[in-house]
């Protein structure tokens, strides 16, 4: 009986004797595996990039702005715009039990910031002390705004990372210095860390002042709007699963305070990052399933190719098989030789595909970098590798088993008679 080393040596001799045919078959499977892993890796890169971008905004945030409502209650002959207010935010916290936190923001993009060295024109935000609890605002130097700043309307400001670089040279610290915002003097108490990637650095050019100061000195412009009008109210539901319940409660509170039907279609300008994140997840999960199915079909076709080649090889080596059996080779040894050959072809080509996909993803990461907004570099996804390995194992077994069984069933006398 042949030893395992003898069987493996004969397998390699057979593969080498038909090296072009073997190479093309293995290339097809390697290409299918690499394509499957690369496509799923790219999809996961988009998924994680979109998730990261939303997390850079904050955790579980719903943005609410005013909209258009009937000019006369219960009539639809004309529409009027309305603004949400600071008092609306207070009412939401008191009357919406499924809202765990809320903050009001006044945003102005037409305010100029000037230091003794330079000037900048980033967006100015009037915020409350709890703003960093809802939105992502990491601190690099100094401190953030606190409740006393808001309560006493202190003229203090936190600069975004980019604005600090624009307003102050590297050798001059921003914290403790003064700037003016549209001519009014503010003490810089903090500098935020970077919170955006790539060319999308708008968040890094923002400046943050107490909302009380913004409402006093730089209120929103417009006719017939309340003095405490704000650009938006940003809030978090009690849990992610209760986002729709929280929105319904918030709509009811705002509708009652402003005298309109909360079910009115145009009454709210709203962005639910929780819903958006779920939608992105569903889209990319469906894409992963589709790509996985395509990959499995591709690998199955490759396995069919190996079965076909192995059957051809059995036919070409009929006399050799007959001679081996006439000299004492058992059905088991003949079957093992062809089974291992099919499994080896599939396994090696699959390994080459996995290594090739991983290498290409590393190259793409090095070329594209990690600062692309909304997109993370592709990476090998463990479940896709497991899917590829599992499919390859099944395909390899099938590709080797059918031809191996056919070879083992040949009768020596009949095999030797074949031309």
Short mmCIF file of C-alpha atoms in Angstrom, two decimals:
data_model
loop_
_atom_site.label_atom_id
_atom_site.label_comp_id
_atom_site.label_asym_id
_atom_site.label_seq_id
_atom_site.Cartn_x
_atom_site.Cartn_y
_atom_site.Cartn_z
CA UNK A 1 0.00 0.00 0.00
CA UNK A 2 1.31 3.44 -0.91
CA UNK A 3 2.30 5.78 1.90
CA UNK A 4 0.93 9.31 2.19
CA UNK A 5 4.26 10.75 0.99
CA UNK A 6 4.15 8.53 -2.11
CA UNK A 7 0.58 9.60 -2.84
CA UNK A 8 1.47 13.29 -2.45
CA UNK A 9 4.51 12.90 -4.70
CA UNK A 10 2.37 11.32 -7.42
CA UNK A 11 -0.22 14.08 -7.02
CA UNK A 12 2.42 16.79 -7.57
CA UNK A 13 3.79 14.89 -10.56
CA UNK A 14 0.29 14.73 -12.06
CA UNK A 15 -0.33 18.43 -11.45
CA UNK A 16 3.03 19.36 -12.97
CA UNK A 17 2.40 17.16 -16.00
CA UNK A 18 -0.78 19.16 -16.65
CA UNK A 19 0.49 22.45 -15.24
CA UNK A 20 -1.27 24.83 -17.67
CA UNK A 21 -4.63 23.19 -17.16
CA UNK A 22 -4.11 23.05 -13.40
CA UNK A 23 -2.96 26.69 -13.30
CA UNK A 24 -6.00 27.98 -15.17
CA UNK A 25 -8.35 26.03 -12.92
CA UNK A 26 -6.63 27.25 -9.77
CA UNK A 27 -6.56 30.81 -11.10
CA UNK A 28 -10.34 30.73 -11.58
CA UNK A 29 -10.94 29.71 -7.98
CA UNK A 30 -8.34 32.15 -6.60
CA UNK A 31 -9.96 34.96 -8.60
CA UNK A 32 -13.40 34.04 -7.27
CA UNK A 33 -12.18 33.97 -3.66
CA UNK A 34 -10.28 37.25 -3.98
CA UNK A 35 -13.25 38.95 -5.66
CA UNK A 36 -15.61 37.77 -2.94
CA UNK A 37 -13.37 38.99 -0.11
CA UNK A 38 -12.51 42.28 -1.82
CA UNK A 39 -16.09 43.22 -2.64
CA UNK A 40 -17.32 42.41 0.86
CA UNK A 41 -14.30 44.24 2.31
CA UNK A 42 -15.14 47.35 0.27
CA UNK A 43 -18.77 47.16 1.36
CA UNK A 44 -17.74 46.88 5.01
CA UNK A 45 -15.41 49.84 4.50
CA UNK A 46 -18.34 51.94 3.34
CA UNK A 47 -20.49 50.67 6.20
CA UNK A 48 -17.92 51.43 8.92
CA UNK A 49 -17.11 54.79 7.29
CA UNK A 50 -20.74 55.87 7.33
CA UNK A 51 -21.15 54.64 10.91
CA UNK A 52 -18.01 56.51 11.97
CA UNK A 53 -19.20 59.70 10.28
CA UNK A 54 -22.48 59.54 12.20
CA UNK A 55 -20.63 58.86 15.46
CA UNK A 56 -18.50 61.94 14.81
CA UNK A 57 -21.74 63.93 14.99
CA UNK A 58 -22.64 62.40 18.32
CA UNK A 59 -24.44 59.42 19.83
CA UNK A 60 -28.08 58.68 18.95
CA UNK A 61 -28.84 62.26 17.92
CA UNK A 62 -32.06 63.54 16.38
CA UNK A 63 -31.89 67.03 14.85
CA UNK A 64 -35.06 69.12 14.88
CA UNK A 65 -35.61 72.45 13.15
CA UNK A 66 -38.69 74.53 12.50
CA UNK A 67 -40.70 74.10 9.31
CA UNK A 68 -43.79 75.50 7.61
CA UNK A 69 -47.26 75.47 9.18
CA UNK A 70 -50.65 77.00 8.25
CA UNK A 71 -50.69 80.77 8.69
CA UNK A 72 -54.14 80.39 10.26
CA UNK A 73 -54.70 77.37 12.53
CA UNK A 74 -56.76 74.55 10.97
CA UNK A 75 -56.58 76.17 7.51
CA UNK A 76 -54.30 75.48 4.58
CA UNK A 77 -54.78 78.61 2.51
CA UNK A 78 -51.33 79.95 3.38
CA UNK A 79 -48.20 78.78 5.12
CA UNK A 80 -45.83 80.49 7.51
CA UNK A 81 -42.38 79.54 8.72
CA UNK A 82 -41.70 79.19 12.42
CA UNK A 83 -38.59 78.73 14.56
CA UNK A 84 -38.09 76.39 17.47
CA UNK A 85 -37.04 78.16 20.66
CA UNK A 86 -34.94 77.71 23.77
CA UNK A 87 -38.14 77.43 25.79
CA UNK A 88 -39.29 74.62 23.45
CA UNK A 89 -36.20 72.68 24.45
CA UNK A 90 -37.04 73.14 28.14
CA UNK A 91 -40.62 71.97 27.49
CA UNK A 92 -39.38 68.87 25.66
CA UNK A 93 -37.30 67.84 28.66
CA UNK A 94 -40.30 68.34 30.95
CA UNK A 95 -43.06 66.82 28.79
CA UNK A 96 -41.40 64.15 26.64
CA UNK A 97 -40.66 61.20 28.98
CA UNK A 98 -38.82 59.21 26.31
CA UNK A 99 -36.24 61.95 25.66
CA UNK A 100 -33.19 61.48 27.88
CA UNK A 101 -31.28 64.63 26.89
CA UNK A 102 -31.71 67.71 24.70
CA UNK A 103 -29.76 70.81 23.82
CA UNK A 104 -30.52 73.95 21.81
CA UNK A 105 -28.10 75.42 19.28
CA UNK A 106 -27.96 78.83 17.63
CA UNK A 107 -25.87 78.76 14.45
CA UNK A 108 -24.54 81.75 12.53
CA UNK A 109 -22.21 81.51 9.55
CA UNK A 110 -21.79 85.26 8.99
CA UNK A 111 -19.78 86.17 12.09
CA UNK A 112 -16.11 87.07 11.66
CA UNK A 113 -13.50 86.04 14.23
CA UNK A 114 -10.38 88.19 14.58
CA UNK A 115 -7.26 87.77 16.73
CA UNK A 116 -4.27 90.10 16.97
CA UNK A 117 -2.57 87.93 14.36
CA UNK A 118 -5.18 86.91 11.83
CA UNK A 119 -8.88 86.48 11.06
CA UNK A 120 -11.21 83.58 10.28
CA UNK A 121 -14.82 83.06 9.31
CA UNK A 122 -15.86 79.73 10.72
CA UNK A 123 -19.39 78.94 11.81
CA UNK A 124 -20.24 80.33 15.25
CA UNK A 125 -22.44 78.20 17.51
CA UNK A 126 -24.23 79.30 20.62
CA UNK A 127 -24.46 76.17 22.78
CA UNK A 128 -25.53 75.04 26.22
CA UNK A 129 -23.23 73.40 28.76
CA UNK A 130 -24.60 69.93 27.95
CA UNK A 131 -23.74 70.20 24.24
CA UNK A 132 -20.72 67.82 24.53
CA UNK A 133 -23.00 65.20 26.14
CA UNK A 134 -24.98 64.95 22.90
CA UNK A 135 -22.54 66.02 20.21
CA UNK A 136 -18.96 64.89 19.72
CA UNK A 137 -16.72 67.72 20.97
CA UNK A 138 -13.36 66.37 22.21
CA UNK A 139 -11.09 68.81 24.04
CA UNK A 140 -7.43 69.36 23.17
CA UNK A 141 -6.52 72.29 25.44
CA UNK A 142 -8.14 74.33 28.21
CA UNK A 143 -11.76 73.62 29.10
CA UNK A 144 -15.21 73.44 27.58
CA UNK A 145 -18.09 75.79 28.34
CA UNK A 146 -19.83 75.18 31.66
CA UNK A 147 -23.19 75.96 33.21
CA UNK A 148 -21.93 79.15 34.88
CA UNK A 149 -20.69 80.49 31.53
CA UNK A 150 -24.21 80.09 30.18
CA UNK A 151 -26.01 81.35 33.28
CA UNK A 152 -23.91 84.53 33.59
CA UNK A 153 -23.49 85.11 29.84
CA UNK A 154 -19.70 85.19 30.02
CA UNK A 155 -17.85 86.36 26.93
CA UNK A 156 -15.83 83.13 26.54
CA UNK A 157 -15.23 80.96 23.48
CA UNK A 158 -13.95 77.50 22.60
CA UNK A 159 -12.18 77.38 19.24
CA UNK A 160 -12.28 74.53 16.77
CA UNK A 161 -8.91 72.98 15.93
CA UNK A 162 -8.66 74.61 12.48
CA UNK A 163 -9.80 78.01 13.68
CA UNK A 164 -7.21 78.00 16.47
CA UNK A 165 -4.52 77.31 13.84
CA UNK A 166 -5.82 80.12 11.63
CA UNK A 167 -6.09 82.70 14.40
CA UNK A 168 -2.89 81.96 16.34
CA UNK A 169 0.66 81.11 15.25
CA UNK A 170 2.15 77.84 16.52
CA UNK A 171 4.32 79.64 19.08
CA UNK A 172 1.42 81.66 20.53
CA UNK A 173 -1.03 79.77 22.76
CA UNK A 174 -4.70 80.34 22.02
CA UNK A 175 -6.00 79.51 25.51
CA UNK A 176 -5.95 82.65 27.63
CA UNK A 177 -5.81 84.98 24.63
CA UNK A 178 -8.62 87.21 23.36
CA UNK A 179 -10.40 87.35 20.02
CA UNK A 180 -13.26 89.45 18.74
CA UNK A 181 -16.42 88.08 17.13
CA UNK A 182 -18.05 90.79 15.03
CA UNK A 183 -16.24 93.34 17.16
CA UNK A 184 -17.17 91.88 20.58
CA UNK A 185 -14.29 90.69 22.79
CA UNK A 186 -14.14 87.04 23.93
CA UNK A 187 -11.66 85.13 26.09
CA UNK A 188 -10.48 81.83 24.60
CA UNK A 189 -10.92 79.17 27.30
CA UNK A 190 -10.45 76.03 25.23
CA UNK A 191 -9.43 74.48 21.91
CA UNK A 192 -11.26 71.44 20.57
CA UNK A 193 -9.48 68.41 19.16
CA UNK A 194 -9.95 67.41 15.52
CA UNK A 195 -13.37 65.87 14.83
CA UNK A 196 -13.45 65.41 11.07
CA UNK A 197 -11.34 63.75 8.39
CA UNK A 198 -10.00 64.52 4.96
CA UNK A 199 -11.11 67.70 3.25
CA UNK A 200 -14.35 67.87 5.22
CA UNK A 201 -13.02 69.99 8.10
CA UNK A 202 -16.05 72.23 8.59
CA UNK A 203 -16.52 71.02 12.17
CA UNK A 204 -12.91 71.99 12.93
CA UNK A 205 -13.61 75.58 11.87
CA UNK A 206 -16.45 76.15 14.32
CA UNK A 207 -16.31 78.34 17.41
CA UNK A 208 -18.50 77.76 20.46
CA UNK A 209 -19.89 80.48 22.74
CA UNK A 210 -22.54 80.32 25.50
CA UNK A 211 -26.03 80.29 23.99
CA UNK A 212 -27.06 83.13 26.32
CA UNK A 213 -24.36 85.34 24.77
CA UNK A 214 -25.40 84.35 21.25
CA UNK A 215 -29.05 85.20 21.93
CA UNK A 216 -28.06 88.59 23.39
CA UNK A 217 -25.44 89.67 20.87
CA UNK A 218 -26.03 87.61 17.71
CA UNK A 219 -29.67 86.42 17.64
CA UNK A 220 -31.14 84.78 14.57
CA UNK A 221 -32.38 87.18 11.92
CA UNK A 222 -35.95 87.22 10.71
CA UNK A 223 -39.30 88.93 11.04
CA UNK A 224 -41.76 88.09 13.79
CA UNK A 225 -39.61 85.42 15.42
CA UNK A 226 -39.29 85.01 19.21
CA UNK A 227 -36.25 86.47 20.94
CA UNK A 228 -35.13 83.02 22.08
CA UNK A 229 -35.36 81.42 18.63
CA UNK A 230 -32.71 78.79 17.97
CA UNK A 231 -31.44 77.09 14.83
CA UNK A 232 -32.12 73.59 16.06
CA UNK A 233 -32.96 71.40 19.02
CA UNK A 234 -30.84 68.27 19.18
CA UNK A 235 -32.00 65.47 21.43
CA UNK A 236 -31.49 61.82 22.28
CA UNK A 237 -34.23 59.23 22.85
CA UNK A 238 -34.20 57.10 25.99
CA UNK A 239 -32.92 54.19 23.88
CA UNK A 240 -32.25 53.70 20.17
CA UNK A 241 -35.35 51.51 19.88
CA UNK A 242 -37.55 54.33 21.21
CA UNK A 243 -36.50 56.92 18.62
CA UNK A 244 -39.92 56.97 16.91
CA UNK A 245 -41.72 57.23 20.26
CA UNK A 246 -39.48 60.12 21.28
CA UNK A 247 -40.08 61.91 17.97
CA UNK A 248 -43.85 61.56 18.36
CA UNK A 249 -43.66 63.09 21.84
CA UNK A 250 -41.43 65.94 20.66
CA UNK A 251 -43.77 66.70 17.73
CA UNK A 252 -46.72 66.79 20.10
CA UNK A 253 -44.95 69.25 22.43
CA UNK A 254 -43.84 71.56 19.61
CA UNK A 255 -47.22 71.41 17.88
CA UNK A 256 -49.06 72.35 21.08
CA UNK A 257 -46.69 75.24 21.81
CA UNK A 258 -46.81 76.70 18.30
CA UNK A 259 -50.47 75.99 17.54
CA UNK A 260 -50.41 73.48 14.69
CA UNK A 261 -51.21 69.85 14.05
CA UNK A 262 -48.10 67.79 14.97
CA UNK A 263 -48.96 65.37 12.15
CA UNK A 264 -48.55 68.10 9.54
CA UNK A 265 -46.14 66.85 6.86
CA UNK A 266 -44.14 70.07 6.44
CA UNK A 267 -44.13 71.14 10.07
CA UNK A 268 -40.66 69.78 10.90
CA UNK A 269 -37.24 69.71 9.33
CA UNK A 270 -35.77 66.65 10.98
CA UNK A 271 -32.82 64.27 10.70
CA UNK A 272 -32.83 61.08 12.72
CA UNK A 273 -29.26 59.70 12.77
CA UNK A 274 -30.51 56.48 14.41
CA UNK A 275 -32.90 55.79 11.56
CA UNK A 276 -30.27 56.78 9.03
CA UNK A 277 -27.73 54.43 10.60
CA UNK A 278 -30.19 51.55 10.57
CA UNK A 279 -30.99 52.22 6.92
CA UNK A 280 -27.30 52.23 6.02
CA UNK A 281 -26.90 48.95 7.92
CA UNK A 282 -29.79 47.32 6.06
CA UNK A 283 -28.45 48.45 2.67
CA UNK A 284 -24.96 47.16 3.30
CA UNK A 285 -26.19 43.92 4.86
CA UNK A 286 -28.28 43.28 1.73
CA UNK A 287 -25.25 44.10 -0.40
CA UNK A 288 -23.07 41.72 1.62
CA UNK A 289 -25.62 38.94 1.22
CA UNK A 290 -25.81 39.54 -2.52
CA UNK A 291 -22.04 39.60 -2.91
CA UNK A 292 -21.71 36.52 -0.72
CA UNK A 293 -24.22 34.67 -2.89
CA UNK A 294 -22.38 35.74 -6.04
CA UNK A 295 -19.11 34.59 -4.49
CA UNK A 296 -20.51 31.20 -3.56
CA UNK A 297 -21.85 30.71 -7.09
CA UNK A 298 -18.44 31.71 -8.48
CA UNK A 299 -16.67 29.23 -6.22
CA UNK A 300 -19.19 26.53 -7.09
CA UNK A 301 -18.49 27.07 -10.77
CA UNK A 302 -14.79 26.76 -10.02
CA UNK A 303 -15.48 23.49 -8.22
CA UNK A 304 -17.40 22.24 -11.26
CA UNK A 305 -14.33 23.07 -13.32
CA UNK A 306 -12.13 21.02 -11.00
CA UNK A 307 -14.58 18.09 -11.13
CA UNK A 308 -14.48 18.26 -14.92
CA UNK A 309 -10.68 18.35 -15.01
CA UNK A 310 -10.39 15.51 -12.52
CA UNK A 311 -12.81 13.39 -14.58
CA UNK A 312 -10.73 14.10 -17.67
CA UNK A 313 -7.62 13.10 -15.76
CA UNK A 314 -9.28 9.84 -14.65
CA UNK A 315 -10.16 9.13 -18.27
CA UNK A 316 -6.62 9.93 -19.46
CA UNK A 317 -5.04 7.79 -16.75
CA UNK A 318 -7.33 4.77 -17.08
CA UNK A 319 -4.51 2.43 -18.05
CA UNK A 320 -2.31 3.76 -15.24
CA UNK A 321 -5.10 3.13 -12.74
CA UNK A 322 -5.64 -0.38 -14.12
CA UNK A 323 -1.93 -1.13 -13.84
CA UNK A 324 -1.78 0.17 -10.26
CA UNK A 325 -4.73 -2.00 -9.26
CA UNK A 326 -3.26 -5.02 -11.06
CA UNK A 327 -0.08 -4.55 -9.04
CA UNK A 328 -2.02 -4.49 -5.75
CA UNK A 329 -3.27 -0.93 -5.28
CA UNK A 330 -6.48 -0.90 -3.29
CA UNK A 331 -9.63 1.02 -4.09
CA UNK A 332 -8.94 3.08 -0.99
CA UNK A 333 -5.46 4.17 -2.12
CA UNK A 334 -6.64 5.03 -5.65
CA UNK A 335 -9.56 6.97 -4.25
CA UNK A 336 -7.33 8.79 -1.76
CA UNK A 337 -4.94 9.87 -4.53
CA UNK A 338 -7.59 11.53 -6.68
CA UNK A 339 -9.54 12.90 -3.70
CA UNK A 340 -6.45 14.57 -2.25
CA UNK A 341 -5.51 15.94 -5.66
CA UNK A 342 -8.89 17.69 -6.02
CA UNK A 343 -8.74 18.94 -2.44
CA UNK A 344 -5.18 20.21 -2.92
CA UNK A 345 -6.04 22.12 -6.08
CA UNK A 346 -8.98 23.80 -4.36
CA UNK A 347 -7.18 24.51 -1.07
CA UNK A 348 -4.05 26.02 -2.59
CA UNK A 349 -5.99 28.21 -5.01
CA UNK A 350 -8.26 29.38 -2.17
CA UNK A 351 -5.28 30.26 0.02
CA UNK A 352 -3.74 32.22 -2.86
CA UNK A 353 -7.03 34.11 -3.29
CA UNK A 354 -7.22 35.00 0.41
CA UNK A 355 -3.58 36.18 0.52
CA UNK A 356 -4.03 38.10 -2.72
CA UNK A 357 -7.17 39.85 -1.43
CA UNK A 358 -5.46 40.75 1.84
CA UNK A 359 -2.43 42.13 0.00
CA UNK A 360 -4.56 44.22 -2.35
CA UNK A 361 -6.53 45.63 0.59
CA UNK A 362 -3.28 46.59 2.31
CA UNK A 363 -2.14 48.38 -0.85
CA UNK A 364 -5.47 50.24 -1.12
CA UNK A 365 -5.16 51.28 2.53
CA UNK A 366 -1.64 52.58 1.95
CA UNK A 367 -2.68 54.49 -1.19
CA UNK A 368 -6.04 55.88 -0.02
CA UNK A 369 -5.07 56.36 3.63
CA UNK A 370 -7.57 56.58 6.50
CA UNK A 371 -8.68 60.20 6.12
CA UNK A 372 -11.36 59.73 3.47
CA UNK A 373 -14.65 61.16 4.66
CA UNK A 374 -17.42 58.55 4.90
CA UNK A 375 -15.21 55.64 3.80
CA UNK A 376 -12.85 53.37 5.70
CA UNK A 377 -10.23 51.26 3.92
CA UNK A 378 -11.38 47.74 2.94
CA UNK A 379 -10.35 44.92 5.25
CA UNK A 380 -10.67 41.18 5.48
CA UNK A 381 -13.99 40.48 7.18
CA UNK A 382 -13.80 37.35 9.38
CA UNK A 383 -17.20 36.01 8.35
CA UNK A 384 -16.41 36.38 4.65
CA UNK A 385 -13.11 34.50 5.13
CA UNK A 386 -15.00 31.78 7.02
CA UNK A 387 -17.58 31.68 4.21
CA UNK A 388 -14.85 31.34 1.59
CA UNK A 389 -12.99 28.64 3.52
CA UNK A 390 -16.19 26.69 4.20
CA UNK A 391 -17.32 26.89 0.58
CA UNK A 392 -13.85 25.89 -0.63
CA UNK A 393 -13.78 22.90 1.72
CA UNK A 394 -17.14 21.64 0.48
CA UNK A 395 -16.20 22.35 -3.15
CA UNK A 396 -12.84 20.63 -2.74
CA UNK A 397 -14.43 17.55 -1.23
CA UNK A 398 -16.99 17.33 -4.01
CA UNK A 399 -14.40 18.06 -6.68
CA UNK A 400 -12.22 15.22 -5.43
CA UNK A 401 -14.85 12.72 -4.34
CA UNK A 402 -16.72 12.18 -7.62
CA UNK A 403 -13.65 11.56 -9.82
CA UNK A 404 -11.97 9.57 -7.02
CA UNK A 405 -14.91 7.25 -6.70
CA UNK A 406 -15.04 6.76 -10.45
CA UNK A 407 -11.33 5.92 -10.53
CA UNK A 408 -11.63 3.49 -7.61
CA UNK A 409 -14.52 1.63 -9.24
CA UNK A 410 -12.53 0.82 -12.42
CA UNK A 411 -11.86 -2.90 -12.93
CA UNK A 412 -8.14 -3.56 -13.64
CA UNK A 413 -8.78 -5.80 -16.66
CA UNK A 414 -11.22 -3.38 -18.26
CA UNK A 415 -8.94 -0.44 -17.51
CA UNK A 416 -5.94 -2.13 -19.15
CA UNK A 417 -7.96 -2.80 -22.31
CA UNK A 418 -8.68 0.93 -22.81
CA UNK A 419 -6.86 2.59 -25.68
#
